[in-house]
């Protein structure tokens, strides 16, 4: 057993000073004092303990990308983010041709089988050309049920989420099919009106992909996807909280409108942790300058270079959220969206011992995954 003492435990709705017990990879209720001192007792010196971060939208890091589908790249990306507090990560793929997506999904299914990633997220290829962002417009296509079924089959149960534009021909039918297959449908990269977006949510979509970005903007006479998502209690809204994708005052508005439905994401790409320079996102060339990733041609924002630890810290220091609210957005809300909240997302007895220990300035001190220090 490991006993973490002198900790500030960040729990849903409160910060409580106390201890946390870990046994056999899980958080357990307080031990009996008669058991004596725990063999692995660690005095945290008043540091914060938050649930391990859950990133439901991430493409790469450390010079590698999930897009390759290779076990080497998948491990490199996942281990980099884990060192920065992300104990559960999805593997997001940008639009590719049919062969590339088949190859990547099949390779990532192995990584998911090994527990390295929580599943595969298909961001595209069924997205709107007018809102394609950093996706190659030449590779976009209308929803194809046959291709989708093939990818689900290749994923062996590990294709967990797909982002698509609800206004495309056949999109609502694909949303329904995704729901039937147990794949979480997300709406994004879309020029849809509020009405069409609501139809997508009514068909079964439950996530808005990186709210505000690559979607019709909010307008007082046509709210578009932003208003539809914020007004629907069924919907989790992703937020890239890097100060570039969404300004802090806009992030505050989002949390005020949907305090329990905001999932912080990184949308991180290969440049994360690598510094400025040129990188690839799928087939698109990306230039990073002062941490800002944009397409080398056209200048569209092309993912981010942050970690979830960055997103979490900025939620407290820049957006001004209580640490409990930031922790929920970085852990429990995305875990719930992915259907994993019975296992992860909060510091509750019975859940996996996935946690992050933070210094006073909210920088990562240590990370625990499944009861083991990383």
mmCIF file of C-alpha atoms in Angstrom:
data_model
loop_
_atom_site.group_PDB
_atom_site.id
_atom_site.type_symbol
_atom_site.label_atom_id
_atom_site.label_comp_id
_atom_site.label_asym_id
_atom_site.label_seq_id
_atom_site.Cartn_x
_atom_site.Cartn_y
_atom_site.Cartn_z
ATOM 1 C CA UNK A 1 0.000 0.000 0.000
ATOM 2 C CA UNK A 2 1.088 3.573 -0.659
ATOM 3 C CA UNK A 3 -0.105 6.302 1.669
ATOM 4 C CA UNK A 4 0.103 9.886 0.435
ATOM 5 C CA UNK A 5 0.071 12.169 3.460
ATOM 6 C CA UNK A 6 -0.048 15.929 4.015
ATOM 7 C CA UNK A 7 -1.849 16.452 0.701
ATOM 8 C CA UNK A 8 -4.345 18.997 -0.530
ATOM 9 C CA UNK A 9 -6.834 16.706 -2.256
ATOM 10 C CA UNK A 10 -8.775 18.384 -5.052
ATOM 11 C CA UNK A 11 -12.185 16.736 -4.899
ATOM 12 C CA UNK A 12 -15.453 17.571 -6.676
ATOM 13 C CA UNK A 13 -16.524 20.844 -5.072
ATOM 14 C CA UNK A 14 -13.850 21.102 -2.393
ATOM 15 C CA UNK A 15 -10.162 21.015 -1.541
ATOM 16 C CA UNK A 16 -9.524 18.897 1.539
ATOM 17 C CA UNK A 17 -6.266 18.488 3.432
ATOM 18 C CA UNK A 18 -5.600 14.880 4.307
ATOM 19 C CA UNK A 19 -4.238 11.573 3.087
ATOM 20 C CA UNK A 20 -4.887 9.269 0.164
ATOM 21 C CA UNK A 21 -4.485 5.505 0.278
ATOM 22 C CA UNK A 22 -3.503 3.456 -2.761
ATOM 23 C CA UNK A 23 -3.563 -0.336 -2.845
ATOM 24 C CA UNK A 24 -3.258 -2.663 -5.842
ATOM 25 C CA UNK A 25 -3.466 0.228 -8.271
ATOM 26 C CA UNK A 26 -6.663 1.684 -6.820
ATOM 27 C CA UNK A 27 -7.702 4.397 -4.407
ATOM 28 C CA UNK A 28 -9.014 2.844 -1.217
ATOM 29 C CA UNK A 29 -10.844 4.148 1.814
ATOM 30 C CA UNK A 30 -8.829 5.241 4.844
ATOM 31 C CA UNK A 31 -6.885 2.362 6.357
ATOM 32 C CA UNK A 32 -7.219 1.170 9.917
ATOM 33 C CA UNK A 33 -4.582 2.853 12.144
ATOM 34 C CA UNK A 34 -3.988 -0.587 13.658
ATOM 35 C CA UNK A 35 -2.461 -1.599 10.328
ATOM 36 C CA UNK A 36 0.555 0.515 11.200
ATOM 37 C CA UNK A 37 2.472 2.829 8.872
ATOM 38 C CA UNK A 38 2.151 2.195 5.181
ATOM 39 C CA UNK A 39 5.302 0.730 3.602
ATOM 40 C CA UNK A 40 5.178 3.331 0.835
ATOM 41 C CA UNK A 41 4.290 6.437 2.823
ATOM 42 C CA UNK A 42 5.015 9.692 0.951
ATOM 43 C CA UNK A 43 4.756 13.087 2.623
ATOM 44 C CA UNK A 44 3.581 15.493 -0.082
ATOM 45 C CA UNK A 45 4.394 18.595 1.928
ATOM 46 C CA UNK A 46 1.040 20.266 1.339
ATOM 47 C CA UNK A 47 1.087 19.831 -2.431
ATOM 48 C CA UNK A 48 -2.108 19.559 -4.449
ATOM 49 C CA UNK A 49 -3.318 16.175 -5.669
ATOM 50 C CA UNK A 50 -5.657 16.247 -8.664
ATOM 51 C CA UNK A 51 -7.115 13.376 -10.688
ATOM 52 C CA UNK A 52 -5.000 12.297 -13.631
ATOM 53 C CA UNK A 53 -5.770 14.414 -16.676
ATOM 54 C CA UNK A 54 -7.921 12.931 -19.446
ATOM 55 C CA UNK A 55 -7.218 14.317 -22.926
ATOM 56 C CA UNK A 56 -9.910 13.335 -25.408
ATOM 57 C CA UNK A 57 -8.343 15.191 -28.353
ATOM 58 C CA UNK A 58 -4.601 14.943 -28.984
ATOM 59 C CA UNK A 59 -2.606 14.267 -32.168
ATOM 60 C CA UNK A 60 1.012 14.098 -31.104
ATOM 61 C CA UNK A 61 4.020 15.367 -29.141
ATOM 62 C CA UNK A 62 7.779 15.013 -28.833
ATOM 63 C CA UNK A 63 8.216 15.081 -32.596
ATOM 64 C CA UNK A 64 5.879 12.120 -33.152
ATOM 65 C CA UNK A 65 2.282 11.766 -34.283
ATOM 66 C CA UNK A 66 -0.462 9.207 -33.789
ATOM 67 C CA UNK A 67 -1.119 9.592 -37.520
ATOM 68 C CA UNK A 68 1.674 7.155 -38.367
ATOM 69 C CA UNK A 69 -0.098 4.377 -36.475
ATOM 70 C CA UNK A 70 3.231 2.849 -35.448
ATOM 71 C CA UNK A 71 3.708 1.506 -31.916
ATOM 72 C CA UNK A 72 6.923 3.507 -31.564
ATOM 73 C CA UNK A 73 5.238 6.833 -32.303
ATOM 74 C CA UNK A 74 2.162 5.987 -30.221
ATOM 75 C CA UNK A 75 4.326 5.194 -27.217
ATOM 76 C CA UNK A 76 6.451 8.302 -27.669
ATOM 77 C CA UNK A 77 3.400 10.560 -27.760
ATOM 78 C CA UNK A 78 1.548 8.866 -24.911
ATOM 79 C CA UNK A 79 4.574 8.738 -22.613
ATOM 80 C CA UNK A 80 5.386 12.409 -23.214
ATOM 81 C CA UNK A 81 1.874 13.471 -22.266
ATOM 82 C CA UNK A 82 1.790 11.077 -19.321
ATOM 83 C CA UNK A 83 4.910 12.730 -17.916
ATOM 84 C CA UNK A 84 2.928 15.981 -17.999
ATOM 85 C CA UNK A 85 -0.050 14.566 -16.111
ATOM 86 C CA UNK A 86 -2.218 13.046 -18.854
ATOM 87 C CA UNK A 87 -2.838 9.562 -17.502
ATOM 88 C CA UNK A 88 -5.554 8.826 -20.087
ATOM 89 C CA UNK A 89 -5.196 9.899 -23.690
ATOM 90 C CA UNK A 90 -7.114 9.423 -26.880
ATOM 91 C CA UNK A 91 -5.250 9.169 -30.200
ATOM 92 C CA UNK A 92 -6.679 11.676 -32.665
ATOM 93 C CA UNK A 93 -6.252 11.314 -36.419
ATOM 94 C CA UNK A 94 -6.655 14.110 -38.932
ATOM 95 C CA UNK A 95 -8.185 13.574 -42.358
ATOM 96 C CA UNK A 96 -6.262 11.163 -44.557
ATOM 97 C CA UNK A 97 -6.954 9.067 -47.596
ATOM 98 C CA UNK A 98 -8.703 5.743 -47.115
ATOM 99 C CA UNK A 99 -5.513 3.674 -47.034
ATOM 100 C CA UNK A 100 -3.780 5.967 -44.529
ATOM 101 C CA UNK A 101 -6.709 5.911 -42.126
ATOM 102 C CA UNK A 102 -7.044 2.137 -42.368
ATOM 103 C CA UNK A 103 -3.353 1.711 -41.603
ATOM 104 C CA UNK A 104 -3.387 4.175 -38.691
ATOM 105 C CA UNK A 105 -6.536 2.777 -37.088
ATOM 106 C CA UNK A 106 -5.275 -0.809 -37.309
ATOM 107 C CA UNK A 107 -1.947 0.181 -35.745
ATOM 108 C CA UNK A 108 -3.525 2.225 -32.978
ATOM 109 C CA UNK A 109 -5.893 -0.607 -32.117
ATOM 110 C CA UNK A 110 -2.799 -2.477 -30.934
ATOM 111 C CA UNK A 111 -1.790 0.472 -28.736
ATOM 112 C CA UNK A 112 -5.287 0.596 -27.261
ATOM 113 C CA UNK A 113 -5.250 -3.165 -26.677
ATOM 114 C CA UNK A 114 -2.024 -2.696 -24.711
ATOM 115 C CA UNK A 115 -3.600 0.063 -22.606
ATOM 116 C CA UNK A 116 -1.326 2.785 -23.959
ATOM 117 C CA UNK A 117 -4.229 4.859 -25.293
ATOM 118 C CA UNK A 118 -7.928 4.954 -24.422
ATOM 119 C CA UNK A 119 -9.079 4.734 -28.016
ATOM 120 C CA UNK A 120 -8.996 6.298 -31.456
ATOM 121 C CA UNK A 121 -10.607 9.597 -32.418
ATOM 122 C CA UNK A 122 -11.314 10.174 -36.108
ATOM 123 C CA UNK A 123 -11.285 13.924 -36.671
ATOM 124 C CA UNK A 124 -12.598 13.825 -40.218
ATOM 125 C CA UNK A 125 -12.624 13.014 -43.065
ATOM 126 C CA UNK A 126 -16.337 13.916 -43.084
ATOM 127 C CA UNK A 127 -15.980 17.628 -42.372
ATOM 128 C CA UNK A 128 -16.940 20.863 -44.153
ATOM 129 C CA UNK A 129 -14.457 22.208 -46.728
ATOM 130 C CA UNK A 130 -15.313 25.754 -45.645
ATOM 131 C CA UNK A 131 -14.202 24.960 -42.069
ATOM 132 C CA UNK A 132 -11.456 22.419 -42.732
ATOM 133 C CA UNK A 133 -8.791 24.277 -40.729
ATOM 134 C CA UNK A 134 -5.555 22.255 -40.872
ATOM 135 C CA UNK A 135 -7.117 19.345 -42.785
ATOM 136 C CA UNK A 136 -6.229 18.826 -46.444
ATOM 137 C CA UNK A 137 -9.341 19.950 -48.375
ATOM 138 C CA UNK A 138 -8.463 17.593 -51.239
ATOM 139 C CA UNK A 139 -8.995 14.600 -48.938
ATOM 140 C CA UNK A 140 -12.363 15.603 -47.502
ATOM 141 C CA UNK A 141 -15.388 13.561 -48.453
ATOM 142 C CA UNK A 142 -19.057 13.096 -47.643
ATOM 143 C CA UNK A 143 -19.942 10.575 -44.943
ATOM 144 C CA UNK A 144 -19.369 7.048 -46.210
ATOM 145 C CA UNK A 145 -21.085 4.358 -44.110
ATOM 146 C CA UNK A 146 -19.059 1.590 -45.740
ATOM 147 C CA UNK A 147 -15.728 3.263 -44.979
ATOM 148 C CA UNK A 148 -16.848 4.038 -41.435
ATOM 149 C CA UNK A 149 -17.828 0.410 -40.789
ATOM 150 C CA UNK A 150 -14.495 -0.784 -42.144
ATOM 151 C CA UNK A 151 -12.597 1.571 -39.828
ATOM 152 C CA UNK A 152 -14.674 0.452 -36.852
ATOM 153 C CA UNK A 153 -13.915 -3.172 -37.726
ATOM 154 C CA UNK A 154 -10.193 -2.479 -38.069
ATOM 155 C CA UNK A 155 -10.293 -0.687 -34.714
ATOM 156 C CA UNK A 156 -11.549 -3.840 -32.973
ATOM 157 C CA UNK A 157 -13.737 -1.884 -30.597
ATOM 158 C CA UNK A 158 -11.221 0.921 -30.023
ATOM 159 C CA UNK A 159 -12.593 3.569 -32.395
ATOM 160 C CA UNK A 160 -14.206 5.610 -29.652
ATOM 161 C CA UNK A 161 -15.052 8.981 -31.259
ATOM 162 C CA UNK A 162 -15.582 10.582 -34.661
ATOM 163 C CA UNK A 163 -15.858 14.287 -35.503
ATOM 164 C CA UNK A 164 -18.039 15.205 -38.490
ATOM 165 C CA UNK A 165 -20.032 18.114 -39.907
ATOM 166 C CA UNK A 166 -23.779 17.567 -39.525
ATOM 167 C CA UNK A 167 -24.729 19.516 -42.665
ATOM 168 C CA UNK A 168 -23.026 17.063 -45.032
ATOM 169 C CA UNK A 169 -25.159 14.590 -47.012
ATOM 170 C CA UNK A 170 -25.764 11.479 -44.917
ATOM 171 C CA UNK A 171 -24.152 12.947 -41.792
ATOM 172 C CA UNK A 172 -27.159 12.504 -39.510
ATOM 173 C CA UNK A 173 -27.486 8.873 -40.567
ATOM 174 C CA UNK A 174 -23.807 8.356 -39.782
ATOM 175 C CA UNK A 175 -24.291 9.951 -36.354
ATOM 176 C CA UNK A 176 -27.046 7.409 -35.691
ATOM 177 C CA UNK A 177 -24.864 4.571 -36.936
ATOM 178 C CA UNK A 178 -21.977 5.727 -34.753
ATOM 179 C CA UNK A 179 -24.227 5.712 -31.710
ATOM 180 C CA UNK A 180 -25.400 2.209 -32.585
ATOM 181 C CA UNK A 181 -21.750 1.080 -32.867
ATOM 182 C CA UNK A 182 -20.865 2.626 -29.483
ATOM 183 C CA UNK A 183 -18.779 5.351 -31.126
ATOM 184 C CA UNK A 184 -19.136 8.836 -29.662
ATOM 185 C CA UNK A 185 -20.190 11.304 -32.369
ATOM 186 C CA UNK A 186 -18.803 14.841 -32.130
ATOM 187 C CA UNK A 187 -19.824 17.791 -34.270
ATOM 188 C CA UNK A 188 -17.103 20.082 -35.532
ATOM 189 C CA UNK A 189 -15.320 21.581 -38.516
ATOM 190 C CA UNK A 190 -18.794 22.678 -39.532
ATOM 191 C CA UNK A 191 -20.662 25.564 -41.096
ATOM 192 C CA UNK A 192 -23.995 24.305 -39.769
ATOM 193 C CA UNK A 193 -26.758 26.547 -38.466
ATOM 194 C CA UNK A 194 -28.108 26.121 -34.954
ATOM 195 C CA UNK A 195 -31.041 24.137 -36.305
ATOM 196 C CA UNK A 196 -28.860 21.683 -38.208
ATOM 197 C CA UNK A 197 -26.505 21.344 -35.250
ATOM 198 C CA UNK A 198 -29.438 20.611 -32.948
ATOM 199 C CA UNK A 199 -30.566 17.942 -35.401
ATOM 200 C CA UNK A 200 -27.123 16.393 -35.063
ATOM 201 C CA UNK A 201 -27.405 16.337 -31.286
ATOM 202 C CA UNK A 202 -30.912 14.906 -31.504
ATOM 203 C CA UNK A 203 -29.533 12.172 -33.769
ATOM 204 C CA UNK A 204 -27.079 11.195 -31.025
ATOM 205 C CA UNK A 205 -24.000 13.447 -31.204
ATOM 206 C CA UNK A 206 -22.809 14.376 -27.723
ATOM 207 C CA UNK A 207 -19.630 16.451 -28.163
ATOM 208 C CA UNK A 208 -18.749 19.780 -29.779
ATOM 209 C CA UNK A 209 -15.195 19.575 -31.119
ATOM 210 C CA UNK A 210 -12.924 22.463 -29.998
ATOM 211 C CA UNK A 211 -15.761 24.949 -29.483
ATOM 212 C CA UNK A 212 -15.501 28.162 -31.562
ATOM 213 C CA UNK A 213 -12.642 26.843 -33.673
ATOM 214 C CA UNK A 214 -13.295 25.594 -37.213
ATOM 215 C CA UNK A 215 -17.013 26.251 -36.945
ATOM 216 C CA UNK A 216 -19.532 28.915 -37.903
ATOM 217 C CA UNK A 217 -19.032 31.746 -35.413
ATOM 218 C CA UNK A 218 -21.592 32.808 -32.849
ATOM 219 C CA UNK A 219 -23.861 35.573 -34.157
ATOM 220 C CA UNK A 220 -26.747 37.216 -32.335
ATOM 221 C CA UNK A 221 -29.171 36.387 -35.152
ATOM 222 C CA UNK A 222 -27.779 32.916 -35.918
ATOM 223 C CA UNK A 223 -26.148 31.162 -33.003
ATOM 224 C CA UNK A 224 -24.682 28.351 -35.089
ATOM 225 C CA UNK A 225 -22.971 25.366 -33.443
ATOM 226 C CA UNK A 226 -21.705 27.423 -30.491
ATOM 227 C CA UNK A 227 -25.166 28.392 -29.238
ATOM 228 C CA UNK A 228 -26.601 24.951 -30.002
ATOM 229 C CA UNK A 229 -23.883 23.209 -28.007
ATOM 230 C CA UNK A 230 -23.921 25.557 -25.021
ATOM 231 C CA UNK A 231 -27.710 25.364 -24.769
ATOM 232 C CA UNK A 232 -27.877 21.544 -24.861
ATOM 233 C CA UNK A 233 -27.386 19.870 -21.491
ATOM 234 C CA UNK A 234 -26.526 16.593 -23.233
ATOM 235 C CA UNK A 235 -23.433 17.997 -24.912
ATOM 236 C CA UNK A 236 -19.811 18.163 -23.741
ATOM 237 C CA UNK A 237 -17.913 21.090 -25.233
ATOM 238 C CA UNK A 238 -14.188 20.796 -25.893
ATOM 239 C CA UNK A 239 -12.016 23.841 -25.209
ATOM 240 C CA UNK A 240 -8.401 24.384 -26.278
ATOM 241 C CA UNK A 241 -7.280 26.589 -23.404
ATOM 242 C CA UNK A 242 -3.958 27.826 -24.743
ATOM 243 C CA UNK A 243 -4.812 31.525 -24.959
ATOM 244 C CA UNK A 244 -4.599 31.267 -28.765
ATOM 245 C CA UNK A 245 -7.609 29.197 -29.810
ATOM 246 C CA UNK A 246 -9.915 30.921 -27.307
ATOM 247 C CA UNK A 247 -9.279 34.096 -25.312
ATOM 248 C CA UNK A 248 -9.526 33.849 -21.499
ATOM 249 C CA UNK A 249 -12.616 36.064 -21.287
ATOM 250 C CA UNK A 250 -14.389 33.866 -23.852
ATOM 251 C CA UNK A 251 -13.370 30.763 -21.895
ATOM 252 C CA UNK A 252 -14.934 32.339 -18.793
ATOM 253 C CA UNK A 253 -18.196 32.778 -20.712
ATOM 254 C CA UNK A 254 -18.133 29.115 -21.749
ATOM 255 C CA UNK A 255 -17.614 27.926 -18.175
ATOM 256 C CA UNK A 256 -20.387 30.244 -16.978
ATOM 257 C CA UNK A 257 -22.777 28.843 -19.591
ATOM 258 C CA UNK A 258 -21.877 25.167 -19.140
ATOM 259 C CA UNK A 259 -19.842 24.765 -15.939
ATOM 260 C CA UNK A 260 -20.127 20.969 -15.742
ATOM 261 C CA UNK A 261 -19.834 20.288 -19.478
ATOM 262 C CA UNK A 262 -16.497 21.799 -20.474
ATOM 263 C CA UNK A 263 -13.695 19.361 -21.324
ATOM 264 C CA UNK A 264 -10.248 20.876 -21.582
ATOM 265 C CA UNK A 265 -8.270 19.400 -24.480
ATOM 266 C CA UNK A 266 -4.839 20.050 -25.932
ATOM 267 C CA UNK A 267 -5.327 19.311 -29.648
ATOM 268 C CA UNK A 268 -1.550 18.921 -29.338
ATOM 269 C CA UNK A 269 0.515 18.066 -32.391
ATOM 270 C CA UNK A 270 4.039 16.752 -32.970
ATOM 271 C CA UNK A 271 5.688 20.090 -32.100
ATOM 272 C CA UNK A 272 4.532 19.869 -28.475
ATOM 273 C CA UNK A 273 7.623 19.755 -26.309
ATOM 274 C CA UNK A 274 9.923 20.383 -29.278
ATOM 275 C CA UNK A 275 10.160 24.153 -29.732
ATOM 276 C CA UNK A 276 9.737 26.306 -32.801
ATOM 277 C CA UNK A 277 10.297 24.956 -36.301
ATOM 278 C CA UNK A 278 8.460 23.094 -39.054
ATOM 279 C CA UNK A 279 6.468 19.912 -38.485
ATOM 280 C CA UNK A 280 3.840 17.781 -40.219
ATOM 281 C CA UNK A 281 0.199 17.334 -39.242
ATOM 282 C CA UNK A 282 -1.008 14.559 -41.480
ATOM 283 C CA UNK A 283 0.054 15.715 -44.939
ATOM 284 C CA UNK A 284 -0.008 19.397 -43.984
ATOM 285 C CA UNK A 285 3.166 21.362 -43.243
ATOM 286 C CA UNK A 286 2.965 23.326 -39.997
ATOM 287 C CA UNK A 287 5.170 26.179 -38.842
ATOM 288 C CA UNK A 288 5.555 26.817 -35.095
ATOM 289 C CA UNK A 289 6.634 30.240 -33.896
ATOM 290 C CA UNK A 290 6.575 31.307 -30.229
ATOM 291 C CA UNK A 291 4.541 28.201 -29.501
ATOM 292 C CA UNK A 292 1.818 29.058 -32.025
ATOM 293 C CA UNK A 293 1.223 26.341 -34.649
ATOM 294 C CA UNK A 294 -0.125 27.457 -38.018
ATOM 295 C CA UNK A 295 -0.213 26.013 -41.518
ATOM 296 C CA UNK A 296 2.876 27.023 -43.460
ATOM 297 C CA UNK A 297 0.549 27.861 -46.346
ATOM 298 C CA UNK A 298 -2.557 29.824 -45.446
ATOM 299 C CA UNK A 299 -1.818 30.493 -41.786
ATOM 300 C CA UNK A 300 -4.741 28.575 -40.237
ATOM 301 C CA UNK A 301 -4.231 27.449 -36.646
ATOM 302 C CA UNK A 302 -2.973 23.860 -36.765
ATOM 303 C CA UNK A 303 -3.493 22.301 -33.370
ATOM 304 C CA UNK A 304 -1.569 23.417 -30.300
ATOM 305 C CA UNK A 305 1.743 22.889 -28.534
ATOM 306 C CA UNK A 306 0.410 22.719 -24.973
ATOM 307 C CA UNK A 307 0.059 19.883 -22.484
ATOM 308 C CA UNK A 308 -2.966 19.280 -20.296
ATOM 309 C CA UNK A 309 -0.910 20.573 -17.380
ATOM 310 C CA UNK A 310 -0.618 23.860 -19.279
ATOM 311 C CA UNK A 311 -4.338 23.928 -20.052
ATOM 312 C CA UNK A 312 -5.200 23.176 -16.428
ATOM 313 C CA UNK A 313 -2.855 25.788 -15.001
ATOM 314 C CA UNK A 314 -4.108 28.456 -17.425
ATOM 315 C CA UNK A 315 -7.692 27.633 -16.416
ATOM 316 C CA UNK A 316 -6.820 28.696 -12.874
ATOM 317 C CA UNK A 317 -4.323 31.504 -13.458
ATOM 318 C CA UNK A 318 -5.648 33.096 -16.682
ATOM 319 C CA UNK A 319 -9.325 32.159 -16.847
ATOM 320 C CA UNK A 320 -9.717 32.580 -13.085
ATOM 321 C CA UNK A 321 -11.475 29.310 -12.282
ATOM 322 C CA UNK A 322 -11.437 27.650 -8.870
ATOM 323 C CA UNK A 323 -9.008 24.739 -8.883
ATOM 324 C CA UNK A 324 -11.907 22.326 -8.323
ATOM 325 C CA UNK A 325 -13.637 23.507 -11.509
ATOM 326 C CA UNK A 326 -10.418 23.304 -13.517
ATOM 327 C CA UNK A 327 -9.767 19.782 -12.234
ATOM 328 C CA UNK A 328 -13.236 18.674 -13.239
ATOM 329 C CA UNK A 329 -12.761 20.067 -16.755
ATOM 330 C CA UNK A 330 -9.390 18.352 -17.111
ATOM 331 C CA UNK A 331 -10.452 14.981 -15.707
ATOM 332 C CA UNK A 332 -14.002 14.057 -14.762
ATOM 333 C CA UNK A 333 -15.877 15.798 -17.583
ATOM 334 C CA UNK A 334 -13.838 14.224 -20.416
ATOM 335 C CA UNK A 335 -13.875 10.876 -18.617
ATOM 336 C CA UNK A 336 -17.653 11.066 -18.426
ATOM 337 C CA UNK A 337 -17.950 12.016 -22.100
ATOM 338 C CA UNK A 338 -15.896 8.951 -23.009
ATOM 339 C CA UNK A 339 -17.880 6.674 -20.696
ATOM 340 C CA UNK A 340 -14.863 6.077 -18.443
ATOM 341 C CA UNK A 341 -15.947 7.959 -15.323
ATOM 342 C CA UNK A 342 -16.687 4.809 -13.310
ATOM 343 C CA UNK A 343 -12.967 4.032 -13.540
ATOM 344 C CA UNK A 344 -11.141 7.377 -13.692
ATOM 345 C CA UNK A 345 -11.666 11.144 -13.407
ATOM 346 C CA UNK A 346 -11.857 11.750 -9.664
ATOM 347 C CA UNK A 347 -10.117 10.806 -6.418
ATOM 348 C CA UNK A 348 -12.767 8.384 -5.213
ATOM 349 C CA UNK A 349 -12.306 5.009 -3.481
ATOM 350 C CA UNK A 350 -12.555 2.192 -5.978
ATOM 351 C CA UNK A 351 -11.270 4.175 -8.941
ATOM 352 C CA UNK A 352 -7.888 3.696 -10.569
ATOM 353 C CA UNK A 353 -5.059 5.464 -8.764
ATOM 354 C CA UNK A 354 -4.392 7.907 -11.604
ATOM 355 C CA UNK A 355 -3.313 11.225 -10.127
ATOM 356 C CA UNK A 356 -1.071 14.241 -10.506
ATOM 357 C CA UNK A 357 0.807 15.933 -7.673
ATOM 358 C CA UNK A 358 1.223 19.669 -8.225
ATOM 359 C CA UNK A 359 3.470 22.242 -6.616
ATOM 360 C CA UNK A 360 2.085 25.517 -5.305
ATOM 361 C CA UNK A 361 2.526 27.131 -8.731
ATOM 362 C CA UNK A 362 0.513 24.227 -10.245
ATOM 363 C CA UNK A 363 3.516 22.753 -12.052
ATOM 364 C CA UNK A 364 3.686 18.952 -12.172
ATOM 365 C CA UNK A 365 5.747 17.397 -9.363
ATOM 366 C CA UNK A 366 4.930 13.690 -9.810
ATOM 367 C CA UNK A 367 2.480 11.576 -11.784
ATOM 368 C CA UNK A 368 0.910 8.272 -10.737
ATOM 369 C CA UNK A 369 -0.755 5.901 -13.199
ATOM 370 C CA UNK A 370 -2.519 2.798 -11.887
ATOM 371 C CA UNK A 371 -0.785 3.140 -8.534
ATOM 372 C CA UNK A 372 2.723 3.395 -10.025
ATOM 373 C CA UNK A 373 4.838 6.528 -10.073
ATOM 374 C CA UNK A 374 5.825 7.471 -13.591
#
